[in-house]
Coordinates of C-alpha atoms in Angstrom, one line a residue:
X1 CA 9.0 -42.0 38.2
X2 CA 12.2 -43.1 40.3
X3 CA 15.4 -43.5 38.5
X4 CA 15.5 -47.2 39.2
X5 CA 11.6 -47.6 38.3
X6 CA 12.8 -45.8 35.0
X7 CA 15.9 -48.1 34.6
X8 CA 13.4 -51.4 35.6
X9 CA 11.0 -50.4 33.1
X10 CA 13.9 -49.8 29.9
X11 CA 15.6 -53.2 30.7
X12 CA 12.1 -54.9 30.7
X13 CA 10.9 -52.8 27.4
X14 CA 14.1 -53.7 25.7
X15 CA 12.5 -57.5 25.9
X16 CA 10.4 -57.2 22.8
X17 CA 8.3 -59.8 23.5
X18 CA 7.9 -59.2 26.8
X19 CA 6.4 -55.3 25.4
X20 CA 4.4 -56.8 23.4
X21 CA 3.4 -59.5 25.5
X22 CA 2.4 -57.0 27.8
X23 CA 0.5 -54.7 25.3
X24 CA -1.5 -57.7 24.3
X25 CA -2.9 -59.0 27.8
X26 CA -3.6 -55.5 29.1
X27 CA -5.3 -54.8 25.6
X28 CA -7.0 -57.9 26.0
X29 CA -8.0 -57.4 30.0
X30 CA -9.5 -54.1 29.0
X31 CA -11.6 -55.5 26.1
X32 CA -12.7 -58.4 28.6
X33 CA -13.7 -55.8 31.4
X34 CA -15.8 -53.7 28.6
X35 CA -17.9 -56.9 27.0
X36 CA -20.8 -56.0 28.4
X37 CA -20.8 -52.5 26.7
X38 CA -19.4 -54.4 23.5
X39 CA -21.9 -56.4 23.2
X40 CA -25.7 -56.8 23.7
X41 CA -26.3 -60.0 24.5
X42 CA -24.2 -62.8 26.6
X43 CA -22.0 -65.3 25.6
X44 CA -24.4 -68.1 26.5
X45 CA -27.3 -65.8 23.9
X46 CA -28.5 -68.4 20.7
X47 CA -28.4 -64.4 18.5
X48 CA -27.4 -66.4 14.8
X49 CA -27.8 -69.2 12.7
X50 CA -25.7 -72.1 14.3
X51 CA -22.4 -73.4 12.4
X52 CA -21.6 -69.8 10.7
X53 CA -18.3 -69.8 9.8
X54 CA -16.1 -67.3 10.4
X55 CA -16.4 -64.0 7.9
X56 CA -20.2 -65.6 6.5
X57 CA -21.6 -63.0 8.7
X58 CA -20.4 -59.4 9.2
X59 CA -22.3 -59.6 13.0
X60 CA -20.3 -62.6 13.9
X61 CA -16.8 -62.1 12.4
X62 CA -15.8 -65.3 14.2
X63 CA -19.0 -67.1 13.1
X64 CA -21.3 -68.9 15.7
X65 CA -21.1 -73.0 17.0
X66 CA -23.7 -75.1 17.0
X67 CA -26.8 -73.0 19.1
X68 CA -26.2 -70.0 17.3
X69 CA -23.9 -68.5 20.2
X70 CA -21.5 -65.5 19.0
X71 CA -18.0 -67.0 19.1
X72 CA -16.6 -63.6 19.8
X73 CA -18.9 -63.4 22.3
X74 CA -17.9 -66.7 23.9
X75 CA -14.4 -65.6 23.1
X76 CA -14.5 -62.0 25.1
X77 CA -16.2 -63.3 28.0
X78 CA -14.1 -66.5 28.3
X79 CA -10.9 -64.1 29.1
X80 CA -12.5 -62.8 31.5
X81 CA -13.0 -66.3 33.5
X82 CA -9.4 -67.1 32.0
X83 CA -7.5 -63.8 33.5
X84 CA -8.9 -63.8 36.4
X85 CA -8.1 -67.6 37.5
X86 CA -4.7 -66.9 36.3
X87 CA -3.9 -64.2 38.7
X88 CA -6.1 -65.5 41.4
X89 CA -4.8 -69.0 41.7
X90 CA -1.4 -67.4 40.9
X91 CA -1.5 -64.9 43.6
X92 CA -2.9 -67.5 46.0
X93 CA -0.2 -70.5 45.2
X94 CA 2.8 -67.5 45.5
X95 CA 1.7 -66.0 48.7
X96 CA 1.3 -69.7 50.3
X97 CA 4.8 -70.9 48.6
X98 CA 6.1 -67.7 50.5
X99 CA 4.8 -67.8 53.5
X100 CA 6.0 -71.9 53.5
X101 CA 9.3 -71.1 52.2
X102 CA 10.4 -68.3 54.7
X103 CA 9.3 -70.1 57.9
X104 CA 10.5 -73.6 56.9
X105 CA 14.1 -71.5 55.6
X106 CA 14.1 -69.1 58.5
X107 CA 13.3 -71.3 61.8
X108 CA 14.8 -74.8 60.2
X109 CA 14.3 -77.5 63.2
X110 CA 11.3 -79.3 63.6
X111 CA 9.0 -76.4 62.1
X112 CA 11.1 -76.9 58.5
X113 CA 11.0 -80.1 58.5
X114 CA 7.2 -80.1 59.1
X115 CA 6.6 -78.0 56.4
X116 CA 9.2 -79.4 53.9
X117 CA 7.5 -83.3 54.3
X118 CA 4.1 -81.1 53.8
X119 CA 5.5 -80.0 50.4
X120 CA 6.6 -83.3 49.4
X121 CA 3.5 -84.6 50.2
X122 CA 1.6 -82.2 48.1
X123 CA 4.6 -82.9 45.3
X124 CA 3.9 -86.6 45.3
X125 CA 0.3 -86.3 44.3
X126 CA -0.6 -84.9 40.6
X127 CA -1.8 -81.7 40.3
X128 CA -4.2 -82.2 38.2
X129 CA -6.1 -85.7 39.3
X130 CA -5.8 -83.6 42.7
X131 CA -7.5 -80.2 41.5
X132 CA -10.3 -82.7 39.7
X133 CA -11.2 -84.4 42.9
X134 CA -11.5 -81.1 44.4
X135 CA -13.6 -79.5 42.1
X136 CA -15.4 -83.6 41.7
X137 CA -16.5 -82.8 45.7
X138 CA -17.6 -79.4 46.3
X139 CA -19.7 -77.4 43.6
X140 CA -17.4 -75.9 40.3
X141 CA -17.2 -72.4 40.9
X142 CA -14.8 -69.8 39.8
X143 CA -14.0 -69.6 43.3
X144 CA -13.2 -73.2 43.8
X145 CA -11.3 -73.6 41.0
X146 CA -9.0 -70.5 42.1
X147 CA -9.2 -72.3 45.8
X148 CA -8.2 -76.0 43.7
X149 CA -5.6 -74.5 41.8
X150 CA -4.4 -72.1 44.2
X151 CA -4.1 -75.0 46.9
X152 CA -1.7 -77.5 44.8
X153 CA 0.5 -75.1 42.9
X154 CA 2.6 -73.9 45.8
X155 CA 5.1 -76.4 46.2
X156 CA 7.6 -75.3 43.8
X157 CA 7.6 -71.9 45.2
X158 CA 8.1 -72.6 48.5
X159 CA 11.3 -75.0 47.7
X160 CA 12.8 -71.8 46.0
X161 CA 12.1 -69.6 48.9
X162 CA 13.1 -71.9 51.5
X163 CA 16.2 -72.6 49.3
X164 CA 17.0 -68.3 49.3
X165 CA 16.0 -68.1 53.0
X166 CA 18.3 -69.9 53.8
X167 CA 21.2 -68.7 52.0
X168 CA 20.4 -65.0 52.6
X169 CA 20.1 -66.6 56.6
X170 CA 23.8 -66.8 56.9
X171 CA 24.5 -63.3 55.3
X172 CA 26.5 -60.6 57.7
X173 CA 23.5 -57.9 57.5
X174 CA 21.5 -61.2 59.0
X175 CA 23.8 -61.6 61.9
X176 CA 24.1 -58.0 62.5
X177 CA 20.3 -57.7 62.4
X178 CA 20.0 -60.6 65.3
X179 CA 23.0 -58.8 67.4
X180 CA 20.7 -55.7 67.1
X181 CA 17.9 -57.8 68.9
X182 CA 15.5 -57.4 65.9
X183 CA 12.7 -59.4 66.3
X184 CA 11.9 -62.5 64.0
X185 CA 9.4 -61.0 62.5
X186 CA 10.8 -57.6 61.4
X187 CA 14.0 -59.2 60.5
X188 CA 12.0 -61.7 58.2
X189 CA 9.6 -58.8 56.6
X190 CA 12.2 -56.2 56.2
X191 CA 15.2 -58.0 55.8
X192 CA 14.8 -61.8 54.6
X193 CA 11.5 -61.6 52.4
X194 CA 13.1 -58.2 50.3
X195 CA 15.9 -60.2 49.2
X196 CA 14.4 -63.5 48.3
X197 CA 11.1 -62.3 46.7
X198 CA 12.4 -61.8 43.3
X199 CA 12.1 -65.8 42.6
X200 CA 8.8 -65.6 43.6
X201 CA 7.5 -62.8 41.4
X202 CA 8.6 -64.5 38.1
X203 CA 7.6 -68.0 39.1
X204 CA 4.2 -66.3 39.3
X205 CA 4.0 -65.5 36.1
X206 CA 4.7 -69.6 35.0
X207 CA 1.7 -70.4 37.8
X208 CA -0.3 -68.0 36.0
X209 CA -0.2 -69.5 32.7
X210 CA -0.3 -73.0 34.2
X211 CA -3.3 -72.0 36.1
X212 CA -5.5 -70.9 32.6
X213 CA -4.2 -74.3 31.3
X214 CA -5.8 -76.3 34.4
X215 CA -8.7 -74.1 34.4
X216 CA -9.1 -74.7 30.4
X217 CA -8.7 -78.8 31.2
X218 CA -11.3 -78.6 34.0
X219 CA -13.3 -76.9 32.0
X220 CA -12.7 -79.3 28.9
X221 CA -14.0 -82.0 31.2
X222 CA -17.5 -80.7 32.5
X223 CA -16.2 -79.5 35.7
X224 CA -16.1 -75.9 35.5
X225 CA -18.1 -73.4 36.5
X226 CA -21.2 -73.6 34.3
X227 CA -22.7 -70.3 35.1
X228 CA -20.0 -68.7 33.1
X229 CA -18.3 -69.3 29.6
X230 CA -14.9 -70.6 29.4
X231 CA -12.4 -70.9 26.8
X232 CA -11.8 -74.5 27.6
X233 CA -16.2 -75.3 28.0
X234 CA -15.7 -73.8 24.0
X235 CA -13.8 -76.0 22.9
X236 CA -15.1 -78.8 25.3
X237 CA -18.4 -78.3 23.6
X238 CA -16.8 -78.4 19.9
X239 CA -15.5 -81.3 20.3
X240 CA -18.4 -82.9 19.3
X241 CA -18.4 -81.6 15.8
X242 CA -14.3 -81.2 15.4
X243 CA -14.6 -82.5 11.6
X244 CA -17.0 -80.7 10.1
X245 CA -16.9 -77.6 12.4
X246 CA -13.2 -77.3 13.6
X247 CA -12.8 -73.5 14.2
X248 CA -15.3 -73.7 17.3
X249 CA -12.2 -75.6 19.0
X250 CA -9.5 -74.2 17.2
X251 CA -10.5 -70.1 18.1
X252 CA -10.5 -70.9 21.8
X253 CA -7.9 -73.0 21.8
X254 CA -5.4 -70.5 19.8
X255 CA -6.5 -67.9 22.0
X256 CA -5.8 -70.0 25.2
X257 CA -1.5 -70.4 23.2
X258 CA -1.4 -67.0 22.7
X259 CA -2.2 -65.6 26.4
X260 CA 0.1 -68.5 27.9
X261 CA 3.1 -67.3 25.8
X262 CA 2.1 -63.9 26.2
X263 CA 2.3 -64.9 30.5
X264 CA 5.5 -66.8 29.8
X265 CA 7.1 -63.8 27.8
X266 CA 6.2 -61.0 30.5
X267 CA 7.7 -63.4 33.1
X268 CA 10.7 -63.3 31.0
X269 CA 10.5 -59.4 30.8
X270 CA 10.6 -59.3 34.9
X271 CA 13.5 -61.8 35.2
X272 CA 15.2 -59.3 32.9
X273 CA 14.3 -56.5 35.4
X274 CA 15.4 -58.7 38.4
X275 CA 18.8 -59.9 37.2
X276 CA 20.0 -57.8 34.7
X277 CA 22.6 -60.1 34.0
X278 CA 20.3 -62.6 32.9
X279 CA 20.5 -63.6 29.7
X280 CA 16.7 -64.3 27.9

């Protein structure tokens, strides 16, 4: 380990939350990736006697909804769905937002102000009525869903890259690159992109938590993928029976709070690491 990966990593564990944050969603991505071993039956598996509450059966310490399906079950494989939209549609939306940013920061002209009205377009329309007709045409998938997600989170991202581009743009080491006879590219991937990523990497973290919130809504509303269990299809499908059987929401629902904050507190942990004059 580097001295500056050691230093990174003791600013960002000095972030308590952001530790345990961390603890908590690789604890919870491992016990996602091992349900199948955990488990002998699926989350969609009728294994109990429906509307056990939680601790009235020592085989379903979370009890079971209204079929009989384990809510641990449910629970476990939901994060699975949930983690891996979160970093997909994440990952997606950031390297778009990037890619957006740089050219519309680093050419400017009629190529930035092509792309900039093409972000404002995309601004103007709400996320989430946009993601629904999207997944409302083609067949819900997880793959979709990453794709709808992916598609109309960028914006923000590539306003804060463009915004850096072109600051970093006017820098000396910029000018001395060009005088050099650099090419574009190299002097956008080598030079430009290192010094405006950092933005990027934490807003990530806020797309990724946003992006299990969509995913729980569309799920919520039927238009998931239905081939797998969601947290949000769990407490879509306890709705029905909220008063007498509350916990079948309210277990999904907690567990949906807890890995947002645990996203939102790891992205604080990396702005820590970024600017270590930040103040969190």
């Amino acid at each position: 380990m580097t001295h500056g990966t050691q230093s990174g990593w003791r600013r960002f564990s000095s972030h308590r939350a952001a530790l345990a944050a961390l603890i908590l969603l690789v604890a919870l991505a491992l016990i996602a990736a091992a349900a199948p071993l955990l488990f002998g039956h699926d989350a969609f598996a009728m294994v109990g006697q429906p509307f056990l509450w939680p601790g009235a059966d020592a085989r379903f310490p979370l009890g079971t909804d209204m079929f009989g399906r384990d809510i641990l079950a449910g629970l476990v494989y939901g994060a699975r769905v949930s983690l891996v939209v979160g970093v997909a549609a994440a990952a997606l939306s950031t390297v778009l937002g990037v890619v957006v940013g740089l050219a519309s920061g680093y050419f400017g002209g009629w190529i930035g102000n092509v792309l900039m009205r093409l972000t404002e377009l995309f601004q103007t329309m709400p996320s989430m009525i946009f993601v629904v007709t999207i997944m409302a045409i083609f067949t819900p998938s997880i793959t979709t869903i990453v794709l709808a997600i992916g598609l109309t989170s960028w914006p923000q991202t590539a306003r804060l890259i463009r915004a850096e581009t072109l600051r970093v743009r006017e820098s000396e080491f910029i000018s001395a690159a060009f005088a050099l006879g650099l090419s574009p590219a190299r002097i956008v991937s080598r030079h430009i992109l290192l010094n405006v990523i950092s933005p990027a990497i934490v807003t990530a973290t806020i797309l990724a938590g946003t992006a299990i919130l969509t995913e729980a809504g569309l799920a919520f509303l039927g238009l998931g993928d239905p081939n797998v269990m969601s947290w949000g299809s769990m407490i879509g499908t306890g709705r029905h029976v909220l008063r007498t059987a509350w916990y079948i929401s309210a277990i999904p629902g907690l567990a949906i709070v807890l890995t947002v904050i645990a996203v939102t507190a790891i992205g604080n942990g990396i702005s820590l690491v970024l600017n270590p004059n930040t103040d969190i």
